[in-house]
Amino acid sequence: MTRLSNLFLSAILFASLSACEIQDAAIEAPPSALFAQAWNSGIDPDEPAFQVQEIDANTFALRQSLRTSFEAPFLYLLLGEDKALLIDTGAEGADPRAEVDRVLAASGHAGLALVVMHTHGHGDHVGGDAGFADRPDTIVVGHTAEDVAELFGIDRWPDDIGTLDLGGRKVDILPTPGHHASHVMVYDAVTRSMFSGDAIYPGRLYFVCDKAGEYAASLDRVAGFAETHPIDWLLGGHVEMKAAAGQSFGQQDKSRRGEHVLELPGSALGDVTAAFAGIGDYPRVTPFPDFMLLPHPANPAGMSPPDWCKPA
């Protein structure tokens, strides 16, 4: 998720959204359709730095604890015959390399070659990169659109689609700028999952006011891709929404009750696309049942949501 550079202005933003961030959630999330356990949510002071759950025997989701970062980002590890792919490295404050190597060893793939990539270059998605710098047989992809395009063979950014062959398992890399210039989604045909980063997730979909068109164009390209590639699940970078429809947690909450489930059905792509299509003359801060559109000025000084993108 994007972070406004000035913490004071960020505080103004989230104070102004307090109506959407009621702190006492009475509604508990239904059981996950994809994961066996509820995700750790900072309530247990002794919870581990990462919680790992299987999507299948060769696909893992890792959640960084709220106790280490209020971002509580999700990382994804996909195993092939020749190499593994790690999508995002989380926020500073934890050691994803140790956890990734532990998962690889436990699954019988100790020392497997690794590609470390990112859905985008924000700090809560690249914070653990340094730990992989000296890992043998490891490539850490850079954080710019140019870096991503070069590694995955994307000739025309953002219109072309890149690929990565893990050995018996290929993934598609879809450029999706809007939230961030280097944002991508990763499609895995094996699990029929789209790893959607901060472009689609049960949370606040941040974008600068004048990037709404770019964001919408990215979603349209993904919708076109979905016409020929079945998507059962959208798996994003965070959970920020409550189980109660349209309500979100405060940005820096260190523990939560009543979280929305992580996975969104593939149909949510249409919901988010429709939300962007309905923006009108200018984007406004708008809650929806499973996410919130959160446009913001590049410099919000002296302005306040929800209509702070309105042309002067």
mmCIF file of C-alpha atoms in Angstrom, residues 99-294:
data_model
loop_
_atom_site.group_PDB
_atom_site.id
_atom_site.type_symbol
_atom_site.label_atom_id
_atom_site.label_comp_id
_atom_site.label_asym_id
_atom_site.label_seq_id
_atom_site.Cartn_x
_atom_site.Cartn_y
_atom_site.Cartn_z
ATOM 1 C CA GLU A 99 11.193 -18.526 7.066
ATOM 2 C CA VAL A 100 11.416 -19.189 3.326
ATOM 3 C CA ASP A 101 14.389 -21.519 3.772
ATOM 4 C CA ARG A 102 12.551 -23.305 6.580
ATOM 5 C CA VAL A 103 9.504 -23.874 4.356
ATOM 6 C CA LEU A 104 11.692 -25.093 1.490
ATOM 7 C CA ALA A 105 13.493 -27.546 3.754
ATOM 8 C CA ALA A 106 10.267 -28.811 5.328
ATOM 9 C CA SER A 107 8.787 -29.451 1.878
ATOM 10 C CA GLY A 108 11.858 -31.373 0.692
ATOM 11 C CA HIS A 109 13.323 -28.518 -1.401
ATOM 12 C CA ALA A 110 16.211 -27.312 0.736
ATOM 13 C CA GLY A 111 18.573 -25.092 -1.227
ATOM 14 C CA LEU A 112 16.223 -24.747 -4.210
ATOM 15 C CA ALA A 113 17.149 -21.862 -6.520
ATOM 16 C CA LEU A 114 15.001 -18.823 -5.823
ATOM 17 C CA VAL A 115 13.680 -15.796 -7.680
ATOM 18 C CA VAL A 116 12.617 -12.972 -5.363
ATOM 19 C CA MET A 117 10.221 -10.515 -6.980
ATOM 20 C CA HIS A 118 7.805 -7.862 -5.795
ATOM 21 C CA THR A 119 4.281 -6.874 -6.672
ATOM 22 C CA HIS A 120 5.640 -3.300 -6.433
ATOM 23 C CA GLY A 121 8.377 -1.237 -4.873
ATOM 24 C CA HIS A 122 6.756 0.159 -1.713
ATOM 25 C CA GLY A 123 8.718 -0.423 1.480
ATOM 26 C CA ASP A 124 6.272 -2.877 3.017
ATOM 27 C CA HIS A 125 6.820 -5.201 0.046
ATOM 28 C CA VAL A 126 10.605 -4.961 -0.324
ATOM 29 C CA GLY A 127 11.679 -4.599 3.314
ATOM 30 C CA GLY A 128 13.225 -8.062 3.584
ATOM 31 C CA ASP A 129 15.286 -7.953 0.388
ATOM 32 C CA ALA A 130 18.642 -7.567 2.116
ATOM 33 C CA GLY A 131 18.367 -10.977 3.714
ATOM 34 C CA PHE A 132 18.426 -12.648 0.291
ATOM 35 C CA ALA A 133 21.406 -10.734 -1.091
ATOM 36 C CA ASP A 134 23.933 -13.450 -0.231
ATOM 37 C CA ARG A 135 21.674 -16.474 -0.622
ATOM 38 C CA PRO A 136 23.156 -18.907 -3.181
ATOM 39 C CA ASP A 137 21.324 -19.404 -6.496
ATOM 40 C CA THR A 138 19.062 -16.437 -5.834
ATOM 41 C CA ILE A 139 17.949 -13.561 -8.057
ATOM 42 C CA VAL A 140 16.439 -10.492 -6.388
ATOM 43 C CA VAL A 141 14.485 -8.455 -8.933
ATOM 44 C CA GLY A 142 14.827 -4.676 -8.770
ATOM 45 C CA HIS A 143 12.002 -2.339 -7.843
ATOM 46 C CA THR A 144 11.460 -0.297 -11.013
ATOM 47 C CA ALA A 145 9.265 -1.065 -13.993
ATOM 48 C CA GLU A 146 12.425 -1.308 -16.089
ATOM 49 C CA ASP A 147 13.901 -3.907 -13.729
ATOM 50 C CA VAL A 148 10.739 -5.997 -13.836
ATOM 51 C CA ALA A 149 10.359 -5.737 -17.604
ATOM 52 C CA GLU A 150 13.957 -6.830 -18.197
ATOM 53 C CA LEU A 151 13.831 -9.851 -15.917
ATOM 54 C CA PHE A 152 10.511 -11.201 -17.198
ATOM 55 C CA GLY A 153 10.876 -10.309 -20.884
ATOM 56 C CA ILE A 154 8.188 -7.636 -21.075
ATOM 57 C CA ASP A 155 9.000 -5.689 -24.239
ATOM 58 C CA ARG A 156 6.154 -3.145 -24.125
ATOM 59 C CA TRP A 157 5.269 -1.946 -20.648
ATOM 60 C CA PRO A 158 2.482 -2.156 -19.561
ATOM 61 C CA ASP A 159 0.765 -3.856 -22.514
ATOM 62 C CA ASP A 160 2.789 -7.065 -22.789
ATOM 63 C CA ILE A 161 2.773 -10.001 -20.383
ATOM 64 C CA GLY A 162 5.931 -11.599 -19.027
ATOM 65 C CA THR A 163 6.527 -15.201 -17.985
ATOM 66 C CA LEU A 164 8.718 -17.149 -15.616
ATOM 67 C CA ASP A 165 9.285 -20.905 -15.926
ATOM 68 C CA LEU A 166 9.888 -22.519 -12.527
ATOM 69 C CA GLY A 167 10.246 -25.979 -14.058
ATOM 70 C CA GLY A 168 6.949 -27.724 -14.755
ATOM 71 C CA ARG A 169 5.152 -24.576 -13.662
ATOM 72 C CA LYS A 170 4.951 -21.280 -15.531
ATOM 73 C CA VAL A 171 3.587 -18.050 -14.104
ATOM 74 C CA ASP A 172 2.445 -14.946 -15.975
ATOM 75 C CA ILE A 173 3.539 -11.449 -14.964
ATOM 76 C CA LEU A 174 0.945 -8.753 -15.750
ATOM 77 C CA PRO A 175 2.006 -5.087 -15.497
ATOM 78 C CA THR A 176 -0.660 -3.205 -13.519
ATOM 79 C CA PRO A 177 0.559 0.344 -12.775
ATOM 80 C CA GLY A 178 -1.768 2.727 -10.981
ATOM 81 C CA HIS A 179 -1.118 2.067 -7.329
ATOM 82 C CA HIS A 180 2.622 2.141 -8.107
ATOM 83 C CA ALA A 181 4.570 2.559 -11.341
ATOM 84 C CA SER A 182 6.146 -0.920 -11.129
ATOM 85 C CA HIS A 183 3.062 -2.794 -9.891
ATOM 86 C CA VAL A 184 2.429 -6.248 -11.321
ATOM 87 C CA MET A 185 0.050 -9.105 -10.690
ATOM 88 C CA VAL A 186 1.228 -12.710 -10.936
ATOM 89 C CA TYR A 187 -1.039 -15.422 -12.361
ATOM 90 C CA ASP A 188 -0.527 -19.065 -11.445
ATOM 91 C CA ALA A 189 -2.503 -21.522 -13.567
ATOM 92 C CA VAL A 190 -1.808 -24.393 -11.158
ATOM 93 C CA THR A 191 -3.825 -22.848 -8.336
ATOM 94 C CA ARG A 192 -5.920 -20.620 -10.628
ATOM 95 C CA SER A 193 -4.846 -17.725 -8.428
ATOM 96 C CA MET A 194 -3.955 -14.140 -9.238
ATOM 97 C CA PHE A 195 -1.502 -12.702 -6.735
ATOM 98 C CA SER A 196 -2.795 -9.166 -6.910
ATOM 99 C CA GLY A 197 -0.569 -7.183 -4.542
ATOM 100 C CA ASP A 198 -2.039 -3.826 -3.579
ATOM 101 C CA ALA A 199 -4.071 -3.419 -6.767
ATOM 102 C CA ILE A 200 -6.906 -5.630 -5.493
ATOM 103 C CA TYR A 201 -7.201 -6.803 -1.898
ATOM 104 C CA PRO A 202 -9.645 -6.506 1.014
ATOM 105 C CA GLY A 203 -8.406 -3.076 2.022
ATOM 106 C CA ARG A 204 -7.779 0.514 0.984
ATOM 107 C CA LEU A 205 -6.902 0.786 -2.689
ATOM 108 C CA TYR A 206 -4.573 3.790 -2.697
ATOM 109 C CA PHE A 207 -3.767 5.866 -5.754
ATOM 110 C CA VAL A 208 -2.844 9.455 -6.519
ATOM 111 C CA CYS A 209 -5.816 11.415 -7.898
ATOM 112 C CA ASP A 210 -4.474 11.685 -11.436
ATOM 113 C CA LYS A 211 -3.598 7.967 -11.620
ATOM 114 C CA ALA A 212 -7.200 6.738 -11.626
ATOM 115 C CA GLY A 213 -7.194 6.310 -15.409
ATOM 116 C CA GLU A 214 -3.932 4.376 -15.367
ATOM 117 C CA TYR A 215 -5.245 2.128 -12.571
ATOM 118 C CA ALA A 216 -8.525 1.534 -14.471
ATOM 119 C CA ALA A 217 -6.627 0.675 -17.668
ATOM 120 C CA SER A 218 -4.579 -1.904 -15.750
ATOM 121 C CA LEU A 219 -7.740 -3.504 -14.381
ATOM 122 C CA ASP A 220 -9.231 -3.619 -17.876
ATOM 123 C CA ARG A 221 -6.162 -5.480 -19.156
ATOM 124 C CA VAL A 222 -6.435 -7.988 -16.313
ATOM 125 C CA ALA A 223 -10.136 -8.437 -17.077
ATOM 126 C CA GLY A 224 -9.206 -9.205 -20.682
ATOM 127 C CA PHE A 225 -6.634 -11.746 -19.485
ATOM 128 C CA ALA A 226 -9.284 -13.360 -17.264
ATOM 129 C CA GLU A 227 -11.448 -14.078 -20.291
ATOM 130 C CA THR A 228 -9.021 -16.842 -21.315
ATOM 131 C CA HIS A 229 -7.418 -17.688 -17.954
ATOM 132 C CA PRO A 230 -9.653 -18.966 -15.145
ATOM 133 C CA ILE A 231 -9.161 -17.051 -11.889
ATOM 134 C CA ASP A 232 -10.659 -18.651 -8.799
ATOM 135 C CA TRP A 233 -8.910 -16.434 -6.251
ATOM 136 C CA LEU A 234 -7.412 -12.993 -5.920
ATOM 137 C CA LEU A 235 -4.737 -13.054 -3.226
ATOM 138 C CA GLY A 236 -3.542 -9.595 -2.251
ATOM 139 C CA GLY A 237 -0.868 -8.028 -0.125
ATOM 140 C CA HIS A 238 -2.850 -7.176 3.017
ATOM 141 C CA VAL A 239 -6.124 -7.435 4.872
ATOM 142 C CA GLU A 240 -7.443 -4.068 6.097
ATOM 143 C CA MET A 241 -11.204 -4.575 5.894
ATOM 144 C CA LYS A 242 -13.382 -5.957 8.626
ATOM 145 C CA ALA A 243 -15.864 -8.757 8.163
ATOM 146 C CA ALA A 244 -18.532 -6.079 8.577
ATOM 147 C CA ALA A 245 -19.191 -4.845 5.040
ATOM 148 C CA GLY A 246 -17.562 -1.548 4.132
ATOM 149 C CA GLN A 247 -15.646 -1.100 7.387
ATOM 150 C CA SER A 248 -11.863 -0.962 7.694
ATOM 151 C CA PHE A 249 -9.415 -1.120 10.571
ATOM 152 C CA GLY A 250 -7.387 1.883 11.645
ATOM 153 C CA GLN A 251 -4.115 2.102 9.753
ATOM 154 C CA GLN A 252 -1.781 1.451 12.669
ATOM 155 C CA ASP A 253 -3.836 -1.038 14.695
ATOM 156 C CA LYS A 254 -1.509 -3.640 16.191
ATOM 157 C CA SER A 255 -4.213 -6.229 16.832
ATOM 158 C CA ARG A 256 -7.563 -6.950 15.264
ATOM 159 C CA ARG A 257 -10.717 -8.953 15.743
ATOM 160 C CA GLY A 258 -13.224 -9.722 13.044
ATOM 161 C CA GLU A 259 -10.960 -9.477 9.996
ATOM 162 C CA HIS A 260 -12.185 -9.998 6.466
ATOM 163 C CA VAL A 261 -10.829 -13.190 4.895
ATOM 164 C CA LEU A 262 -7.695 -12.763 2.780
ATOM 165 C CA GLU A 263 -8.924 -14.368 -0.427
ATOM 166 C CA LEU A 264 -11.326 -12.621 -2.749
ATOM 167 C CA PRO A 265 -13.195 -14.598 -5.410
ATOM 168 C CA GLY A 266 -12.225 -14.050 -9.010
ATOM 169 C CA SER A 267 -15.483 -12.142 -9.480
ATOM 170 C CA ALA A 268 -14.084 -9.356 -7.287
ATOM 171 C CA LEU A 269 -12.041 -8.276 -10.305
ATOM 172 C CA GLY A 270 -15.323 -7.170 -11.871
ATOM 173 C CA ASP A 271 -16.350 -5.379 -8.685
ATOM 174 C CA VAL A 272 -13.154 -3.326 -8.518
ATOM 175 C CA THR A 273 -13.216 -2.650 -12.260
ATOM 176 C CA ALA A 274 -16.797 -1.395 -11.976
ATOM 177 C CA ALA A 275 -15.854 0.808 -9.019
ATOM 178 C CA PHE A 276 -13.203 2.544 -11.112
ATOM 179 C CA ALA A 277 -15.530 2.789 -14.096
ATOM 180 C CA GLY A 278 -18.057 4.590 -11.875
ATOM 181 C CA ILE A 279 -15.697 7.256 -10.552
ATOM 182 C CA GLY A 280 -17.374 10.032 -12.520
ATOM 183 C CA ASP A 281 -15.849 13.492 -12.838
ATOM 184 C CA TYR A 282 -13.181 12.838 -10.214
ATOM 185 C CA PRO A 283 -12.273 10.055 -7.758
ATOM 186 C CA ARG A 284 -13.660 10.225 -4.239
ATOM 187 C CA VAL A 285 -12.847 8.182 -1.146
ATOM 188 C CA THR A 286 -15.559 5.522 -1.384
ATOM 189 C CA PRO A 287 -16.141 2.386 0.715
ATOM 190 C CA PHE A 288 -17.452 -0.804 -0.887
ATOM 191 C CA PRO A 289 -18.336 -4.048 0.932
ATOM 192 C CA ASP A 290 -14.928 -5.714 0.402
ATOM 193 C CA PHE A 291 -12.580 -2.800 -0.329
ATOM 194 C CA MET A 292 -12.297 0.974 -0.314
ATOM 195 C CA LEU A 293 -11.211 3.296 -3.101
ATOM 196 C CA LEU A 294 -8.753 5.710 -1.552
#
